Short mmCIF file of C-alpha atoms in Angstrom, two decimals:
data_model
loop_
_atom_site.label_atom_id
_atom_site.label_comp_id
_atom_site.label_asym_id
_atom_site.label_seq_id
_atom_site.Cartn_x
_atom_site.Cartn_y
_atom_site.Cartn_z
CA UNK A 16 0.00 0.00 0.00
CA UNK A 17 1.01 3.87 -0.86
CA UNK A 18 2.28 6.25 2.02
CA UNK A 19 -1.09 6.82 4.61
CA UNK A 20 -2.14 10.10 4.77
CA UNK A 21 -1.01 12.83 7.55
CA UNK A 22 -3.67 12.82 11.17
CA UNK A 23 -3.94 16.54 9.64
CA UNK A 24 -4.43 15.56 5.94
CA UNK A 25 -7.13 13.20 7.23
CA UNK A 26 -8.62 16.00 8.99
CA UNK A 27 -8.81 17.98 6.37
CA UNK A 28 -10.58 15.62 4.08
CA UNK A 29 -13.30 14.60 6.43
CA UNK A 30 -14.08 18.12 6.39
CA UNK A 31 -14.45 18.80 3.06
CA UNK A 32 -16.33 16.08 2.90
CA UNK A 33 -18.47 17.12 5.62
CA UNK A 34 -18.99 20.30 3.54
CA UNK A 35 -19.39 19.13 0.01
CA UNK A 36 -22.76 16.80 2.34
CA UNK A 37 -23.95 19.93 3.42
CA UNK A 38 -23.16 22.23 0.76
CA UNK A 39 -25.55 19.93 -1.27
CA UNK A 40 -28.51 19.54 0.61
CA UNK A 41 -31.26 22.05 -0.41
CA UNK A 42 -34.05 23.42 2.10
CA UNK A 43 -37.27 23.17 1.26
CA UNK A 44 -39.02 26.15 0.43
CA UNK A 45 -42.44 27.74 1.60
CA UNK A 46 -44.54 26.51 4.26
CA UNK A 47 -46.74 23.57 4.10
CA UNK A 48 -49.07 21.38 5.99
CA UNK A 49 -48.69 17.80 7.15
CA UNK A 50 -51.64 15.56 8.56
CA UNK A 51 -49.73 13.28 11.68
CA UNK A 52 -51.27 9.96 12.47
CA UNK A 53 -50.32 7.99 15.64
CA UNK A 54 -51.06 3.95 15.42
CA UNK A 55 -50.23 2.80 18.97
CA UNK A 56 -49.82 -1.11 19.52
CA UNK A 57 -49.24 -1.71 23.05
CA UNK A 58 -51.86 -5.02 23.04
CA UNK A 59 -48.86 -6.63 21.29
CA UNK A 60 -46.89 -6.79 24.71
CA UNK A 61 -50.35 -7.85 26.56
CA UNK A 62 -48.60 -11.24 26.01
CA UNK A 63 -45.86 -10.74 27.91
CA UNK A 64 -48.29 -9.99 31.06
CA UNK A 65 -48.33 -6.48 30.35
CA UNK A 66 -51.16 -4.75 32.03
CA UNK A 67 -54.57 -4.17 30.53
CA UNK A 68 -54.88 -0.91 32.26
CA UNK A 69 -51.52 0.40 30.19
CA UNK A 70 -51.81 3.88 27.96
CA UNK A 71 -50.57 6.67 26.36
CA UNK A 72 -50.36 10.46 27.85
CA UNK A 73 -51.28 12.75 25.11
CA UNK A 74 -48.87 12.83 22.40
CA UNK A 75 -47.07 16.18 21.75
CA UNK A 76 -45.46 16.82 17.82
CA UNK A 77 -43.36 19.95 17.02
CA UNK A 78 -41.69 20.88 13.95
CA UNK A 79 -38.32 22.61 14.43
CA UNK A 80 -34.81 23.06 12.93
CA UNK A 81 -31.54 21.14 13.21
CA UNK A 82 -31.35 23.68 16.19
CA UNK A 83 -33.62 22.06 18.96
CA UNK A 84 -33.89 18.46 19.86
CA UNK A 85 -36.72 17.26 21.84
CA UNK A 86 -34.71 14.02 23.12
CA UNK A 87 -31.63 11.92 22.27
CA UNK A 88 -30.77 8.92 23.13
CA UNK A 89 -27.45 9.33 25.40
CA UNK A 90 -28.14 12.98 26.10
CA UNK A 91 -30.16 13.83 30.03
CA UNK A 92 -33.86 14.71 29.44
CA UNK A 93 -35.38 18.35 29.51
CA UNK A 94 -36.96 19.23 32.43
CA UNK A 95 -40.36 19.05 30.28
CA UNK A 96 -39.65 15.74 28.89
CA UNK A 97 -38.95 14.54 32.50
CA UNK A 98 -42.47 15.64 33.37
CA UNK A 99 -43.71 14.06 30.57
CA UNK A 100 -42.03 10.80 31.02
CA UNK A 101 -43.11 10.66 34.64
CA UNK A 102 -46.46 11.91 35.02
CA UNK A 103 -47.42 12.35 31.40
CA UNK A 104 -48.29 15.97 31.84
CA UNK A 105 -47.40 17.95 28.52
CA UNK A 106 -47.62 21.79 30.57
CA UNK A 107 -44.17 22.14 30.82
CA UNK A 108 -42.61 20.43 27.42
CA UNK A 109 -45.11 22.58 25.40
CA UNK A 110 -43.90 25.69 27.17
CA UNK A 111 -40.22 24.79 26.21
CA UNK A 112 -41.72 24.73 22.70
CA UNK A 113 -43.45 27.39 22.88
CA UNK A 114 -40.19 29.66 23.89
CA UNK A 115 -37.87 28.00 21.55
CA UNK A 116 -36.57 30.10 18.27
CA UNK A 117 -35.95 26.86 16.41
CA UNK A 118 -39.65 25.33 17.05
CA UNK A 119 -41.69 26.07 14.45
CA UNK A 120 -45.43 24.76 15.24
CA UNK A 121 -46.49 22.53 18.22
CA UNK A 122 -49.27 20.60 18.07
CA UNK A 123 -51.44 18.17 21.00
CA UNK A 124 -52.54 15.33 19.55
CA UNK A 125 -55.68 14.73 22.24
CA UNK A 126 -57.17 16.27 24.72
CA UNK A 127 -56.67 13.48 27.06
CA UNK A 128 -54.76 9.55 27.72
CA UNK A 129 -55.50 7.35 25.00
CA UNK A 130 -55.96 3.55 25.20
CA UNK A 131 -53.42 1.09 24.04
CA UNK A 132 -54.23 1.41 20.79
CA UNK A 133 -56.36 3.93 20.31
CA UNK A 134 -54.75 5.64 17.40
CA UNK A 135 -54.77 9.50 17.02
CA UNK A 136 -54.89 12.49 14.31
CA UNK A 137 -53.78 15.82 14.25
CA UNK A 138 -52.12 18.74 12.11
CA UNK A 139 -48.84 20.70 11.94
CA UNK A 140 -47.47 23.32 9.67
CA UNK A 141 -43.81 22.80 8.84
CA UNK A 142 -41.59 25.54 6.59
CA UNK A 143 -38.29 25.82 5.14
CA UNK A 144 -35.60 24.42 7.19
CA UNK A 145 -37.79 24.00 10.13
CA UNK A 146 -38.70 20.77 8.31
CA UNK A 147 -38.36 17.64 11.39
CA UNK A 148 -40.84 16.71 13.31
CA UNK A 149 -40.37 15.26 16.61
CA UNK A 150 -42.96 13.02 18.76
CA UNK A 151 -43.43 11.88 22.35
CA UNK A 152 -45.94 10.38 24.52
CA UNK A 153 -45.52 8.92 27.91
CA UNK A 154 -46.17 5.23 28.18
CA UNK A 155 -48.01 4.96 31.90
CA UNK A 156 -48.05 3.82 34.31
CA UNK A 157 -44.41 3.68 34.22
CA UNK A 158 -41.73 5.12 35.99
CA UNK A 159 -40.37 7.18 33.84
CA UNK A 160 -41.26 5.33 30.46
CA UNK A 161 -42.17 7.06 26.97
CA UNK A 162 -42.67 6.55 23.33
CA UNK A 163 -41.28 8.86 20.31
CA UNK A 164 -39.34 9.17 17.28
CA UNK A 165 -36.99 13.07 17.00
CA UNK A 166 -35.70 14.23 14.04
CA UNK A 167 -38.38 13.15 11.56
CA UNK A 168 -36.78 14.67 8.12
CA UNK A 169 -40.22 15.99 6.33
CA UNK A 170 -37.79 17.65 3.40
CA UNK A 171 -35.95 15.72 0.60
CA UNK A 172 -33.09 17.49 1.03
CA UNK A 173 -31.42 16.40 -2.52
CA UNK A 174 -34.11 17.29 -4.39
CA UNK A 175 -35.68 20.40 -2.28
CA UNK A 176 -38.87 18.86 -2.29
CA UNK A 177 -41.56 18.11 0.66
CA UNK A 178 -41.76 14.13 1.04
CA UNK A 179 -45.98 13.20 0.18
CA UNK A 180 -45.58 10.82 3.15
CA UNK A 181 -43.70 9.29 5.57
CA UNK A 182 -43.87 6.71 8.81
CA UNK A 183 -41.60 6.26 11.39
CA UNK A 184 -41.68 3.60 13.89
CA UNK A 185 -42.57 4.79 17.58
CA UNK A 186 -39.78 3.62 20.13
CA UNK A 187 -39.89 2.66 23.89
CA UNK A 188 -37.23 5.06 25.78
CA UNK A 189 -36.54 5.31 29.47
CA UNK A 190 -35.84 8.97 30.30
CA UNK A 191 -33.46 8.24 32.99
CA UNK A 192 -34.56 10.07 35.83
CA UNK A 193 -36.60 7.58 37.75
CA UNK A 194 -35.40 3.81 39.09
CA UNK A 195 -37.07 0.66 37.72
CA UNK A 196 -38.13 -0.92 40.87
CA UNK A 197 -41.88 -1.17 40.91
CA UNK A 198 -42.56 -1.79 36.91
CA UNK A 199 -45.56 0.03 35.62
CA UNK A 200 -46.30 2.41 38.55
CA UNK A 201 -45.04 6.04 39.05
CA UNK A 202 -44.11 5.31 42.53
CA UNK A 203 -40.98 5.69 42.15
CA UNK A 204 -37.57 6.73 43.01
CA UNK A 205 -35.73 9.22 41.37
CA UNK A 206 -32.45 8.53 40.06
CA UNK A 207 -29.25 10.36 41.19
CA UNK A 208 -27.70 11.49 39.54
CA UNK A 209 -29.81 11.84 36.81
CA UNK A 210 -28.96 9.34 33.70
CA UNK A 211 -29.30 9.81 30.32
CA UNK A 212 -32.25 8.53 28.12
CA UNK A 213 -31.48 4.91 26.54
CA UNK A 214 -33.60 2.37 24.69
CA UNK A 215 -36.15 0.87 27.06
CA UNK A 216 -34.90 -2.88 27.66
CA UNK A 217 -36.48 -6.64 28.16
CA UNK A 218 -35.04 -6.47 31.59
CA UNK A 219 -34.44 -10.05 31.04
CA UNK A 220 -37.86 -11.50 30.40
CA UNK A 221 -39.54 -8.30 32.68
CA UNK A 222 -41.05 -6.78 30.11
CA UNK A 223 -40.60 -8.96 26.97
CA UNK A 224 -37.84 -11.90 25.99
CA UNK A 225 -34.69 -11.61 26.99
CA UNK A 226 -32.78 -8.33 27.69
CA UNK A 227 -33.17 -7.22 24.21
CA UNK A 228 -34.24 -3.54 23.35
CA UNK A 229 -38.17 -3.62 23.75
CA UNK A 230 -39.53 -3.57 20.25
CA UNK A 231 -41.31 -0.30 18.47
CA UNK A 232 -44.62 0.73 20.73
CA UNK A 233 -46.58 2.02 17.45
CA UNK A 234 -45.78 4.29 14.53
CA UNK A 235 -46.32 7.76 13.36
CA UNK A 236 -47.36 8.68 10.38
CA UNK A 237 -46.98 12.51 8.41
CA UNK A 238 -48.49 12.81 5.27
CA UNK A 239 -48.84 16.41 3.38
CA UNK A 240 -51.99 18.07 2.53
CA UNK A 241 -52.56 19.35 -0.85
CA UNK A 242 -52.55 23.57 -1.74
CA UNK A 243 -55.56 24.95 -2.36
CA UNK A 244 -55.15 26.89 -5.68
CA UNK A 245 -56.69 28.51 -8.24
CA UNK A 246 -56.35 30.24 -11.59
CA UNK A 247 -55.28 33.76 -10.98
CA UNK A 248 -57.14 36.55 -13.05
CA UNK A 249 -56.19 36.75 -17.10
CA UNK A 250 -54.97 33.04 -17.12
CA UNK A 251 -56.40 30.30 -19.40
CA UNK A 252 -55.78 28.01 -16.60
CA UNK A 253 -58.25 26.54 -14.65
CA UNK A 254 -58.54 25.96 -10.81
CA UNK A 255 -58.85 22.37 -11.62
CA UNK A 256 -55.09 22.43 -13.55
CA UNK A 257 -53.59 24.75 -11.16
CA UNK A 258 -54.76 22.31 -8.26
CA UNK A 259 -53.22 19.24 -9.94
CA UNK A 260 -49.81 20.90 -10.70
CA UNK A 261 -49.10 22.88 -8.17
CA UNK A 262 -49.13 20.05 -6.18
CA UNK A 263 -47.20 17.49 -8.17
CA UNK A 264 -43.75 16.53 -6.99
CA UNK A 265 -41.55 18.15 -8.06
CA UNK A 266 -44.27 21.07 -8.54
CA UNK A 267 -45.21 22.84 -11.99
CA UNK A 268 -46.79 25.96 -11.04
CA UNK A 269 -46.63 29.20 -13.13
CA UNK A 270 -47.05 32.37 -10.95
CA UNK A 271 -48.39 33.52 -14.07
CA UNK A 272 -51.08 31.40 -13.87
CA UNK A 273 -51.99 29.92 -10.24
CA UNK A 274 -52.06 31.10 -6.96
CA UNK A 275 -51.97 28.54 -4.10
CA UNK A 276 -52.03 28.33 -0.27
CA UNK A 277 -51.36 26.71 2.31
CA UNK A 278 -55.49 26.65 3.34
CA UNK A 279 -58.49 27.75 2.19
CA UNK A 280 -58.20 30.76 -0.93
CA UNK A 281 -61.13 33.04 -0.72
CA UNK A 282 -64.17 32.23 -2.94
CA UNK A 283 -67.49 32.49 -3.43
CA UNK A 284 -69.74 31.21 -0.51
CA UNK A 285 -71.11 27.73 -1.53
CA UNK A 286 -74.54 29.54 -0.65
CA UNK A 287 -73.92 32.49 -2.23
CA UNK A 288 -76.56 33.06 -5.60
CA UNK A 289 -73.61 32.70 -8.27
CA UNK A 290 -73.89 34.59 -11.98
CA UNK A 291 -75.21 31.77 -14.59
CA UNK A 292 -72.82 32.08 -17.40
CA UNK A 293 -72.98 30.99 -21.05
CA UNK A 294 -70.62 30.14 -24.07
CA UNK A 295 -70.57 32.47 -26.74
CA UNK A 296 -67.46 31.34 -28.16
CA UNK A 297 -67.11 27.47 -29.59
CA UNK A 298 -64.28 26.90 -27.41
CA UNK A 299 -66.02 28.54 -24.13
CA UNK A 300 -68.60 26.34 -21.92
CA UNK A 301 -71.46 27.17 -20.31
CA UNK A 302 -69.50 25.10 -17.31
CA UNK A 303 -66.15 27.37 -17.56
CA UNK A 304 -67.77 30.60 -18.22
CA UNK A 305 -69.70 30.07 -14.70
CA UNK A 306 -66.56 29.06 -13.19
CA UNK A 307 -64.65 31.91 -14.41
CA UNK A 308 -66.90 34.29 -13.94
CA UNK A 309 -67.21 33.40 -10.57
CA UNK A 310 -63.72 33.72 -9.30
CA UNK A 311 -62.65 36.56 -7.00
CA UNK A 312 -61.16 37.86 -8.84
CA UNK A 313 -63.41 37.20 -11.85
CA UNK A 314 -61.87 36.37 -15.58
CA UNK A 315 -64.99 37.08 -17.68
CA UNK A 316 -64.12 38.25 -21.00
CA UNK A 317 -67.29 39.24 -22.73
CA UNK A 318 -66.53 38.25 -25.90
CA UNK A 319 -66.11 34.68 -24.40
CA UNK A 320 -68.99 34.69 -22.22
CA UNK A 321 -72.42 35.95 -21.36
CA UNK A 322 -73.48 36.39 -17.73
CA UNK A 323 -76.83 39.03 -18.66
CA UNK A 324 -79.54 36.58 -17.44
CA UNK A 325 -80.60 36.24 -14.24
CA UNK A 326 -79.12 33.05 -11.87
CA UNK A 327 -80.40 29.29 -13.52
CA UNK A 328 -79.98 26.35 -14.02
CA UNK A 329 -79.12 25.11 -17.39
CA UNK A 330 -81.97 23.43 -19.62
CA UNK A 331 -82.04 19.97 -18.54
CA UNK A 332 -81.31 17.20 -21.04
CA UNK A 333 -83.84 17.10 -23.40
CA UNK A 334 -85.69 20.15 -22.74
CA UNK A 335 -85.04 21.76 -26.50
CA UNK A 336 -84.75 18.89 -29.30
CA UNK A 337 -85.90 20.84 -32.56
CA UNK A 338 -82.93 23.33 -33.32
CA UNK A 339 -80.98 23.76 -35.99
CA UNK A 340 -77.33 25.33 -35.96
CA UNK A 341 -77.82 27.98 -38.78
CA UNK A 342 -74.03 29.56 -38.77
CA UNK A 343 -70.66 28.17 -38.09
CA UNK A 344 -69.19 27.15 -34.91
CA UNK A 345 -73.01 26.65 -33.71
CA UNK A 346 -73.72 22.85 -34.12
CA UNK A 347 -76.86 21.26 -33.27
CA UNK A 348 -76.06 19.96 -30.25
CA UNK A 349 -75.01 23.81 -28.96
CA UNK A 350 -78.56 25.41 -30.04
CA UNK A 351 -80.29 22.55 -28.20
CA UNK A 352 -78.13 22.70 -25.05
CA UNK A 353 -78.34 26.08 -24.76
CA UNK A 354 -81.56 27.50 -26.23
CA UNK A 355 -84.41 28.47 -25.17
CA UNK A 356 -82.31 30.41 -22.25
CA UNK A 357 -79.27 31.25 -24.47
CA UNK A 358 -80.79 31.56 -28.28
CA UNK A 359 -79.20 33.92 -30.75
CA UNK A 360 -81.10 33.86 -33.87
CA UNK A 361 -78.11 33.91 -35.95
CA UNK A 362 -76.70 31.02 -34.67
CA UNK A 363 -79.82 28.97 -33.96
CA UNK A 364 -83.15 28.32 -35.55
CA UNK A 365 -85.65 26.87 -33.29
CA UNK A 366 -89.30 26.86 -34.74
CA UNK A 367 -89.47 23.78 -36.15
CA UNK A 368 -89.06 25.29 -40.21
CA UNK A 369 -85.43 24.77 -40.05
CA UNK A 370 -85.50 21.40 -38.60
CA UNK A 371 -88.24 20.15 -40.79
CA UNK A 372 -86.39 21.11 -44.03
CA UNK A 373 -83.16 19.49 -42.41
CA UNK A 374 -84.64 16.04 -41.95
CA UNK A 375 -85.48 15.99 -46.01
CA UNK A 376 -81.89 15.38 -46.67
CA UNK A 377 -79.55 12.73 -44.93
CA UNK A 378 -75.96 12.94 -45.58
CA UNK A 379 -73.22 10.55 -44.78
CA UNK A 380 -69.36 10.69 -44.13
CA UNK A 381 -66.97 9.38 -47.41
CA UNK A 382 -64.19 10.56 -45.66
CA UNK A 383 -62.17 9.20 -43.12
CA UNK A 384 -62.54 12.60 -41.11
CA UNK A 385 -65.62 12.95 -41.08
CA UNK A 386 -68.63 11.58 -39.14
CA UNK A 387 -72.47 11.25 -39.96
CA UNK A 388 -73.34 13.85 -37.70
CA UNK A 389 -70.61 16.01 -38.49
CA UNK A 390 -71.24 15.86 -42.30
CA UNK A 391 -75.55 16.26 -41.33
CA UNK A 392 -75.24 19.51 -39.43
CA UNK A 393 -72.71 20.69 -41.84
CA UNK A 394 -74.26 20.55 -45.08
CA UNK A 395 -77.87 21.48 -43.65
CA UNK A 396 -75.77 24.68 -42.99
CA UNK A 397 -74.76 25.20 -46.44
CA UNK A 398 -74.33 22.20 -48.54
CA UNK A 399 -72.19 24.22 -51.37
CA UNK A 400 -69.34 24.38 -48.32
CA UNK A 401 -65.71 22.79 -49.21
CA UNK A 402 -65.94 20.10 -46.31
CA UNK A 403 -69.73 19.26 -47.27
CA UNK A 404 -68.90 18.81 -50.82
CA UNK A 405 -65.67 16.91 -50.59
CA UNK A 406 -66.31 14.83 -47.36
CA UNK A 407 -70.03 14.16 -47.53
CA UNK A 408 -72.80 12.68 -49.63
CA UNK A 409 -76.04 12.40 -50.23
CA UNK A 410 -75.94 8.13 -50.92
CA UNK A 411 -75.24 6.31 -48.59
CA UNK A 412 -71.60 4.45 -48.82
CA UNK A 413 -72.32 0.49 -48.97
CA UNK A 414 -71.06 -1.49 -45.87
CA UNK A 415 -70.62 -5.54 -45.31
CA UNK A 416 -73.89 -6.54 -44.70
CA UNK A 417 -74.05 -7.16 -40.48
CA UNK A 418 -74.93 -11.15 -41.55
CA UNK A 419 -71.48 -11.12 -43.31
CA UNK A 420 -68.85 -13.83 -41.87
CA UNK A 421 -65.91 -12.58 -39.97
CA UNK A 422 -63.68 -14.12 -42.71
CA UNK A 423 -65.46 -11.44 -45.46
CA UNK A 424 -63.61 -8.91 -43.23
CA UNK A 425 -59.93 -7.91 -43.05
CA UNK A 426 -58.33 -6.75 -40.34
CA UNK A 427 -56.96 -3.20 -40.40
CA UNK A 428 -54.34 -1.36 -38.15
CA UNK A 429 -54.19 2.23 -37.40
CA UNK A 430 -50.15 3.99 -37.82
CA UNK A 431 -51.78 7.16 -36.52
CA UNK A 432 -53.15 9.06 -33.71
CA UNK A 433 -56.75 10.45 -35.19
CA UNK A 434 -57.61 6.66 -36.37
CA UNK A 435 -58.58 3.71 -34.24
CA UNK A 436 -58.18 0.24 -35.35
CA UNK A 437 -62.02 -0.24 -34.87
CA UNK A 438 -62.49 2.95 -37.18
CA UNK A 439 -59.76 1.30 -40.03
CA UNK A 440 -61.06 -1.91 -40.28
CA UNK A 441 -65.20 -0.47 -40.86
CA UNK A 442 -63.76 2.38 -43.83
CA UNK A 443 -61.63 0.14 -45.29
CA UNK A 444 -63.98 -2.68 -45.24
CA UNK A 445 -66.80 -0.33 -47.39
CA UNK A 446 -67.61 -0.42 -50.30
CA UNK A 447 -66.55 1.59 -51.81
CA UNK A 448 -63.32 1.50 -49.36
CA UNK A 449 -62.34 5.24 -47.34
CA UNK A 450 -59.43 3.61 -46.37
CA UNK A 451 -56.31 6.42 -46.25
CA UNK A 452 -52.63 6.17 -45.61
CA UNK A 453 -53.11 5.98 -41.75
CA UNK A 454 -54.28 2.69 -42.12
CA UNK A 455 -52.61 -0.84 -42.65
CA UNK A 456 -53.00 -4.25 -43.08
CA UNK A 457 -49.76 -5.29 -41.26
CA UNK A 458 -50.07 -4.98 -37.30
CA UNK A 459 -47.47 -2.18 -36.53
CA UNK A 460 -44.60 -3.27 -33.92
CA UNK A 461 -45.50 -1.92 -30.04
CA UNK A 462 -43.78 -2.19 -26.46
CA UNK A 463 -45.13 -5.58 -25.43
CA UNK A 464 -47.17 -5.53 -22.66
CA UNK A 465 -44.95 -6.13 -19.89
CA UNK A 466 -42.64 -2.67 -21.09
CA UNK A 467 -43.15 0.26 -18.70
CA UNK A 468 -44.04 3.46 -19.74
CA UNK A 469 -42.29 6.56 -18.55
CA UNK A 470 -44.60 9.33 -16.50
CA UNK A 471 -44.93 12.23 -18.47
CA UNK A 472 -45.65 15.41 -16.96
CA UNK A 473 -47.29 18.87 -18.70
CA UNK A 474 -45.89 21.65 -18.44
CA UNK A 475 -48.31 23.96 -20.74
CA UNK A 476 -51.84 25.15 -19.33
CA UNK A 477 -53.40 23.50 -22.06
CA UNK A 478 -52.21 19.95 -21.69
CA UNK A 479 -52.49 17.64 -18.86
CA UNK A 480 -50.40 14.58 -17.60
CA UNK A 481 -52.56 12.21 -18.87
#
């Protein structure tokens, strides 16, 4: 082997490498909420003659820095942890919190004990680099027994990211500062000096097998609640988007687009008598012009949307059937959705005339593009129009009879995204045959089904994952 290094060269590289770890880890930014679960299992040790009676004081969680530690295993207990550990009251460990510049939110997890296994559920806000959690809650009657787990990390430091969830496993301690002489009682001795905390042991066969460590009491749970967000005014977002990727990890929110926090955004009342809105646009629903125009702020452009009438409910299916789209982007289905309420006359004929001279004529789709429906409110339109005449006709194209065997059929495949290979094998089966270039005979190769596909994730306002 080469030369070792010098005690001070050896020095010097555990420190740089000390830095390099910390130099790399990145805080996570903003403040955010975590739901905490405690599942408590002490009827496990009922077994090992464990009394019935045994409990939990009520658990205490705070979120802090690297600066404050609530216990450590080998370090002497707090005078509010003491408290805790003996008598299970929280009065003074919450007021060390409370004081402490490095404690970020505290939180109680019940108002009072809680049975062996009588889990609990509470809330606590975490933010930047105040990002552990810590937990405690005596185990009585004891002397001087507790559960907890310190130090939760709630931050992905390498990635600067807030972890969606995590669990720790709850274990036994023994806070030092009582004797062991009368198990599971609190009359007890105190120890002096004082010790330091340690692992709660077996106590050789006492209070499990053996004189190994006692094994975890329970386990708590932090999972993080979602923003609330919304689209902000101006945006072509919608709450809906905002919602979904603000809160993906890692996040994709525009401030551009979405605002979020970390609670309720104001809005509308739910009771509050909201504007009914209407499309006026193709692209614009009756849905997202009520949405929209509802915000606070509102985004309501009027040449999108129409909030005139008075609050209602829109037409239920059904209500109009007889309306004709008269002028492009009106179809059918539009007029009858949205009429009588919402009827402009040069969009939408509704006194039967139109709809009477409409059903004289049936057109079908020749073209791959096009659809019987499309091609039928089309052409009643205007039937000299580009689309009508090329992709559209009058006869109806002849298809395999429905009695025809399977074998009288080929099987098409579709190379492209528009077709289907339900929609290739009908138009190319016709006769005459629709059958374009985005169609094939020969199967085309695809990831077999056990190949994984890679997450994609949007990062436009007008796509989604999905």
């Amino acid at each position: 082997p080469g030369p070792r290094p010098s005690d001070n060269m050896r020095v010097l590289l555990v420190a740089l490498f000390a830095f390099v770890c910390v130099a790399s880890a990145t805080d996570c930014t903003g403040g955010r909420t975590y739901k905490v679960t405690f599942t408590p299992r002490l009827s496990f040790f009922f077994q090992y003659q464990w009394p019935t009676t045994i409990h939990w004081s009520p658990p205490v969680v705070a979120s802090h820095s690297s600066g404050y530690t609530m216990f450590s295993s080998g370090s002497m207990a707090s005078a509010g942890m003491e408290l805790l550990a003996e008598t299970g009251d929280t009065t003074t460990l919450m007021s060390e919190l409370s004081s402490h510049y490095d404690v970020h939110d505290t939180l109680q997890m019940s108002m009072g004990p809680l049975d062996a296994d009588e889990s609990a559920m509470g809330y606590i806000d975490v933010m930047g680099s105040k990002s552990l959690a810590s937990f405690a809650s005596m185990i009585a009657p004891s002397p001087d027994w507790f559960g907890g787990y310190a130090n939760a990390q709630l931050c992905d430091t390498n990635a600067g990211q807030w972890e969606t969830s995590k669990t720790f496993n709850v274990v036994a301690y023994d806070a030092g500062t009582e004797d062991d002489t009368i198990l599971f009682s609190i009359e007890n001795t105190a120890t002096s000096p004082q010790e330091d905390i340690s692992r709660l042991l077996c106590m050789n066969d006492a209070l499990c097998p053996g004189n190994d460590m006692v094994p975890y009491v329970g386990m708590i749970t932090y999972e993080l609640e979602p923003l609330t967000c919304r689209a902000v005014a101006g945006s072509t977002a919608t709450d809906g988007w905002c919602t979904d990727n603000c809160n993906h990890n890692t996040p994709y929110c525009p401030a551009t687009d979405c605002e979020c926090a970390n609670g309720a955004l104001p809005s509308p009342s739910p009771a509050a008598e909201a504007m009914y809105c209407v499309g006026i646009v193709d692209f614009a629903t009756n849905d997202w012009c009520t949405a929209a125009c509802n915000h606070v702020p509102p985004v309501c452009p009027d040449d999108m949307c129409d909030c005139s009438g008075e609050p209602r409910p829109s037409p239920s299916p059904g209500t109009v059937e007889n309306c004709i789209a008269v002028q492009a982007p009106a179809t059918n289905q539009w007029c009858n959705n949205n009429c009588p309420d919402y009827c402009p006359t040069e969009f939408c004929n509704c006194d039967g005339t139109a709809a009477t001279a409409a059903s004289a004529t049936t057109y079908y789709a020749v073209c791959a593009t096009a659809t019987n429906d499309w091609c039928q409110s089309l052409c009643t339109q205007n039937d000299q129009d580009a689309s009508c005449v090329e992709c559209c006709s009058t006869t109806a194209p002849v298809s395999p009879s429905p009695g025809a065997s399977a074998e009288s059929d080929a099987t098409y495949y579709s190379l492209c995204v528009t077709h289907t290979d339900e929609f290739c094998t009908a138009v190319c089966n016709h006769s005459p045959a629709s059958c374009d270039s985005c169609c094939s005979e020969t199967a085309p190769a695809s990831p077999g089904p056990e190949a994984a596909d890679t997450p994609y994730y949007a990062l436009c306002v007008t796509t989604t994952d999905e």
